[in-house]
PDB file of C-alpha atoms in Angstrom:
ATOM      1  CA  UNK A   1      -2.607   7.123  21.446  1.00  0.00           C
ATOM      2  CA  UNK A   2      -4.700   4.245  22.457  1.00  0.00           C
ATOM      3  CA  UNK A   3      -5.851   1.194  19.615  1.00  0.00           C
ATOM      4  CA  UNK A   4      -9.004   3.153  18.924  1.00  0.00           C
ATOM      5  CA  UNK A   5      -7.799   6.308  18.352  1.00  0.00           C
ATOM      6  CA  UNK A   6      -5.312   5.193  15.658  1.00  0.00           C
ATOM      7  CA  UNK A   7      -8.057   2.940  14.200  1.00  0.00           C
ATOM      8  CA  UNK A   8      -9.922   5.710  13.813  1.00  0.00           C
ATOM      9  CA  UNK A   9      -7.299   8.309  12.921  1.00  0.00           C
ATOM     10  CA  UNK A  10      -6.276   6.035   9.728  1.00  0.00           C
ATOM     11  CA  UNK A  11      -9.066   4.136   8.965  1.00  0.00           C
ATOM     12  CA  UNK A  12      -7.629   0.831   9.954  1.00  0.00           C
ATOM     13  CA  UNK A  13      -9.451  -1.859  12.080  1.00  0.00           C
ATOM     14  CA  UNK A  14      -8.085  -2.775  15.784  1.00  0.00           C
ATOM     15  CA  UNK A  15      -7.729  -6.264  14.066  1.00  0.00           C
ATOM     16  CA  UNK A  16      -5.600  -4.870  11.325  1.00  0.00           C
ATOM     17  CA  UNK A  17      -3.443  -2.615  13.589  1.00  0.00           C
ATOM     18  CA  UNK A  18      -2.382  -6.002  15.583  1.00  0.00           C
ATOM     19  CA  UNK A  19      -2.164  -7.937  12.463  1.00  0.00           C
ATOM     20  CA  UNK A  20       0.358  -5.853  11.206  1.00  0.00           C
ATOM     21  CA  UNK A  21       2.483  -5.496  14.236  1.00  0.00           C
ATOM     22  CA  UNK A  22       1.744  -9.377  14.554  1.00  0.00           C
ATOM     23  CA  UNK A  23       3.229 -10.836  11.453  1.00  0.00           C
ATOM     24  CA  UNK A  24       5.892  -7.422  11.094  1.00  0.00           C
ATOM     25  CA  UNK A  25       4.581  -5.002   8.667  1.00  0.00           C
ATOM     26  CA  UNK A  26       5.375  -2.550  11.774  1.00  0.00           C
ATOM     27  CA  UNK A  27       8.067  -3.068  14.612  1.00  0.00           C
ATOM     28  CA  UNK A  28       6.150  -3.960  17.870  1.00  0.00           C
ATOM     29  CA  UNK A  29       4.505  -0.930  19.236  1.00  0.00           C
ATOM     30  CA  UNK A  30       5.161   1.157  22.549  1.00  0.00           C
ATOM     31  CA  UNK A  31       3.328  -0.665  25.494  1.00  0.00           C
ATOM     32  CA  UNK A  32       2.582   0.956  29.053  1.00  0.00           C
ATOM     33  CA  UNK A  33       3.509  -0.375  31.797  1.00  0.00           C
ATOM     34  CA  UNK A  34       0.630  -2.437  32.046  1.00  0.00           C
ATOM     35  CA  UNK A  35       0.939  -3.940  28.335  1.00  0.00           C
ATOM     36  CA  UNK A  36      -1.500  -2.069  26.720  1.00  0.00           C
ATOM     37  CA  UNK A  37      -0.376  -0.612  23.546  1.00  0.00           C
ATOM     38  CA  UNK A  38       0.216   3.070  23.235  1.00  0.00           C
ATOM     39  CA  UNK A  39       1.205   4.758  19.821  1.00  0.00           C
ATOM     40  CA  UNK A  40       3.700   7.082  20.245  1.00  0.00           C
ATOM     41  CA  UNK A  41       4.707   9.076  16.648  1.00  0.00           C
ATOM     42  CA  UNK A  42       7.338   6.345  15.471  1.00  0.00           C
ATOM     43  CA  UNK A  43       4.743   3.811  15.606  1.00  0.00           C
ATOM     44  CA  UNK A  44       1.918   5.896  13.765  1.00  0.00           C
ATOM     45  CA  UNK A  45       5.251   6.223  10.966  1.00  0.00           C
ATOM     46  CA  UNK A  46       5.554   3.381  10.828  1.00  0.00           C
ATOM     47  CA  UNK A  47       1.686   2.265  10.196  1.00  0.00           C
ATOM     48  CA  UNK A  48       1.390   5.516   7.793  1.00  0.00           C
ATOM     49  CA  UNK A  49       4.182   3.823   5.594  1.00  0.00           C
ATOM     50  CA  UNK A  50       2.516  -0.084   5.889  1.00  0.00           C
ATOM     51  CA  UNK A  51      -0.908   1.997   4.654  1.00  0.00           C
ATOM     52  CA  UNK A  52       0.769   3.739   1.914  1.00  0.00           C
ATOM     53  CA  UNK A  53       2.386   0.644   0.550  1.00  0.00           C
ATOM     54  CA  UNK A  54       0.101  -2.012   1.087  1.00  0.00           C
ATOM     55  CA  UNK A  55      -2.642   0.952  -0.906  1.00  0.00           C
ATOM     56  CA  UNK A  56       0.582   1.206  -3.513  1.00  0.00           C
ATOM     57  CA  UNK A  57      -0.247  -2.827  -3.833  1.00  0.00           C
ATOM     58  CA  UNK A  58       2.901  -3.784  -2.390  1.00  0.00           C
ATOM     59  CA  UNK A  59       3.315  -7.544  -0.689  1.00  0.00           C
ATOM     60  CA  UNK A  60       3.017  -7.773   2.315  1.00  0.00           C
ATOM     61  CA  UNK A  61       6.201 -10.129   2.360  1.00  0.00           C
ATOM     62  CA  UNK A  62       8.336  -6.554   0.845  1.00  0.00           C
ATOM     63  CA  UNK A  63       6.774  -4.671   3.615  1.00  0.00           C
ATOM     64  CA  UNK A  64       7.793  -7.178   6.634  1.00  0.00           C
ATOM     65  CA  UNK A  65      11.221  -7.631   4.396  1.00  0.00           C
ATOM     66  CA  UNK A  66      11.516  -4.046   4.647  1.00  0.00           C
ATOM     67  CA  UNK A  67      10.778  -3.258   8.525  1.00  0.00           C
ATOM     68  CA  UNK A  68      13.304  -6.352   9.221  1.00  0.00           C
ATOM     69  CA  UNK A  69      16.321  -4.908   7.259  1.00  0.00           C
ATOM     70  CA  UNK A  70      15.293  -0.940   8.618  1.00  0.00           C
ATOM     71  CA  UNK A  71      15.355  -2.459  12.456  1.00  0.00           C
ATOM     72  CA  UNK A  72      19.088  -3.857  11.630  1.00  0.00           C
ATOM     73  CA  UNK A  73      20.151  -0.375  11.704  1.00  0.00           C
ATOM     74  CA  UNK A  74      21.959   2.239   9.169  1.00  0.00           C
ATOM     75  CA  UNK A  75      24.653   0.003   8.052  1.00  0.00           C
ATOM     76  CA  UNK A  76      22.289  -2.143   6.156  1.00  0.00           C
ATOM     77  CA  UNK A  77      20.734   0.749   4.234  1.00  0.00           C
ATOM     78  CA  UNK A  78      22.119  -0.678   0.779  1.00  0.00           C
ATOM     79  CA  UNK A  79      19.659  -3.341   1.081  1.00  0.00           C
ATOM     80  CA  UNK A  80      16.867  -1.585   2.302  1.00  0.00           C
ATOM     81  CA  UNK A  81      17.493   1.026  -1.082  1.00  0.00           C
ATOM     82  CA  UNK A  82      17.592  -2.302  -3.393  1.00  0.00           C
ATOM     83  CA  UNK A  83      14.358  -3.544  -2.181  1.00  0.00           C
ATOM     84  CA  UNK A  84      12.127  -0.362  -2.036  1.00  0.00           C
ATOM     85  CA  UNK A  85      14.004   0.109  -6.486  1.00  0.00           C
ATOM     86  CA  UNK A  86      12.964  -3.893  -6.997  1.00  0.00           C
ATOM     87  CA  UNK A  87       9.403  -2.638  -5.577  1.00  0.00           C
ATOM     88  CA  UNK A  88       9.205   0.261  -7.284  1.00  0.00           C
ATOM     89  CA  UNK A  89       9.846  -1.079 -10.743  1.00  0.00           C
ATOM     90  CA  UNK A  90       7.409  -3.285  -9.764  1.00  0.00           C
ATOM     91  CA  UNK A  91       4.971  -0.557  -9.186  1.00  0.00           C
ATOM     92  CA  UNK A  92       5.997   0.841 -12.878  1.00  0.00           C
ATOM     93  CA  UNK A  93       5.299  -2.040 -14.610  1.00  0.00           C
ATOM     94  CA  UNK A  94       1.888  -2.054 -13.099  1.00  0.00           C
ATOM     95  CA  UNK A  95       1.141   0.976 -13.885  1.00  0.00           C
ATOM     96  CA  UNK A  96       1.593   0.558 -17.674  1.00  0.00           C
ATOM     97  CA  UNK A  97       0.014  -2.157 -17.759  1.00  0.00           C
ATOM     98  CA  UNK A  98      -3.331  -0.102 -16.005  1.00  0.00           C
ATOM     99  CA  UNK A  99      -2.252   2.337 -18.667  1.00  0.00           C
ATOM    100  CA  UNK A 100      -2.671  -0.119 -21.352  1.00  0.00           C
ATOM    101  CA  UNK A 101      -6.368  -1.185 -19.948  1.00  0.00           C
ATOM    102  CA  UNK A 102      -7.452   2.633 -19.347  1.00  0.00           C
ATOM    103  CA  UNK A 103      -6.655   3.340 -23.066  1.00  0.00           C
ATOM    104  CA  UNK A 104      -8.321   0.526 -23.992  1.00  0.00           C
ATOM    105  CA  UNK A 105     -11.340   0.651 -22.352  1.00  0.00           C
ATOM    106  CA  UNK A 106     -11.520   4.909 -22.691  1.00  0.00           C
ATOM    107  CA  UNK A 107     -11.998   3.411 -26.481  1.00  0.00           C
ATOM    108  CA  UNK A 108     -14.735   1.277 -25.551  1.00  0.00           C
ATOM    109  CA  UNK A 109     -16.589   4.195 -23.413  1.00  0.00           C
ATOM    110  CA  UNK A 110     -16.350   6.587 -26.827  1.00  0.00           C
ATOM    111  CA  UNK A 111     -17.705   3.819 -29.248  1.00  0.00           C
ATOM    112  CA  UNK A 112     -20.443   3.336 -26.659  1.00  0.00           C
ATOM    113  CA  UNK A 113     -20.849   6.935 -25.911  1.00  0.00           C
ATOM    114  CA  UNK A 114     -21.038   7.657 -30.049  1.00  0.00           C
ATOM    115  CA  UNK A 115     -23.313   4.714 -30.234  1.00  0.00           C
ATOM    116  CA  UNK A 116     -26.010   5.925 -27.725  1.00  0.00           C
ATOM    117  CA  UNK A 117     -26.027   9.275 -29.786  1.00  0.00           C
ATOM    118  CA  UNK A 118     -26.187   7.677 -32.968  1.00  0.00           C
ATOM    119  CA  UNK A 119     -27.591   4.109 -32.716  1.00  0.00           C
ATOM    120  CA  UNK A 120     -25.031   2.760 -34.206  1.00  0.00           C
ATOM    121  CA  UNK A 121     -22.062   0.517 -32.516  1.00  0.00           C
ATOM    122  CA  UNK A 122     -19.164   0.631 -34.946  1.00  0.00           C
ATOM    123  CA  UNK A 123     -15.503   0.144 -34.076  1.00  0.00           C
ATOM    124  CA  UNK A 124     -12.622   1.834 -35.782  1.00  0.00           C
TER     125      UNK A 124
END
């Protein structure tokens, strides 16, 4: 597949397809002959995982830490396992805290909500 059609295919820019194979948030992508880059299904993996993670909120720094220890090869998969558990706890403790907030301001909606109705703004 050519730049554009992945672009389009995921939503991406052209300029964020090379940034992330330029800084390592995906291994360097199949070239033809010629040097222009063609995505074969490995590479289009590999950007499906960078979009899923980087949308999960993940640093970029995990993700390029991440591609680096996967390209070492299987006998490093200890590693790879301890960073993507460090990440996801960090993802968990995230999330409660947008729990916490949702709660919080689902409170603040029903006051208002009750208040429109009756007039009267008045907080438990």
């Amino acid at each position: 597949m050519t730049i554009k059609e992945v672009s389009e295919r995921y939503d991406l820019s052209q300029d964020t397809l090379r940034y992330y194979e330029r800084v390592g948030m995906i291994p360097p992508v199949h070239r033809t002959a010629s040097g222009i880059r063609d995505y074969q299904p490995d590479d289009l993996g590999w950007i499906e995982l960078a979009k899923c993670m980087r949308g999960a909120g993940l640093p970029v720094e995990a993700i390029i830490e991440y591609v680096k220890l996967a390209q070492e090869g299987e006998h490093i998969i200890p590693a790879r396992l301890q960073l993507l558990t460090e990440q996801r706890e960090l993802l968990l403790e995230q999330k409660e805290k947008i729990d916490t907030t949702l709660k919080r301001l689902n409170y603040k909606i029903e006051r208002y909500e009750i208040a429109v109705e009756t007039g009267e703004l008045k907080w438990d």
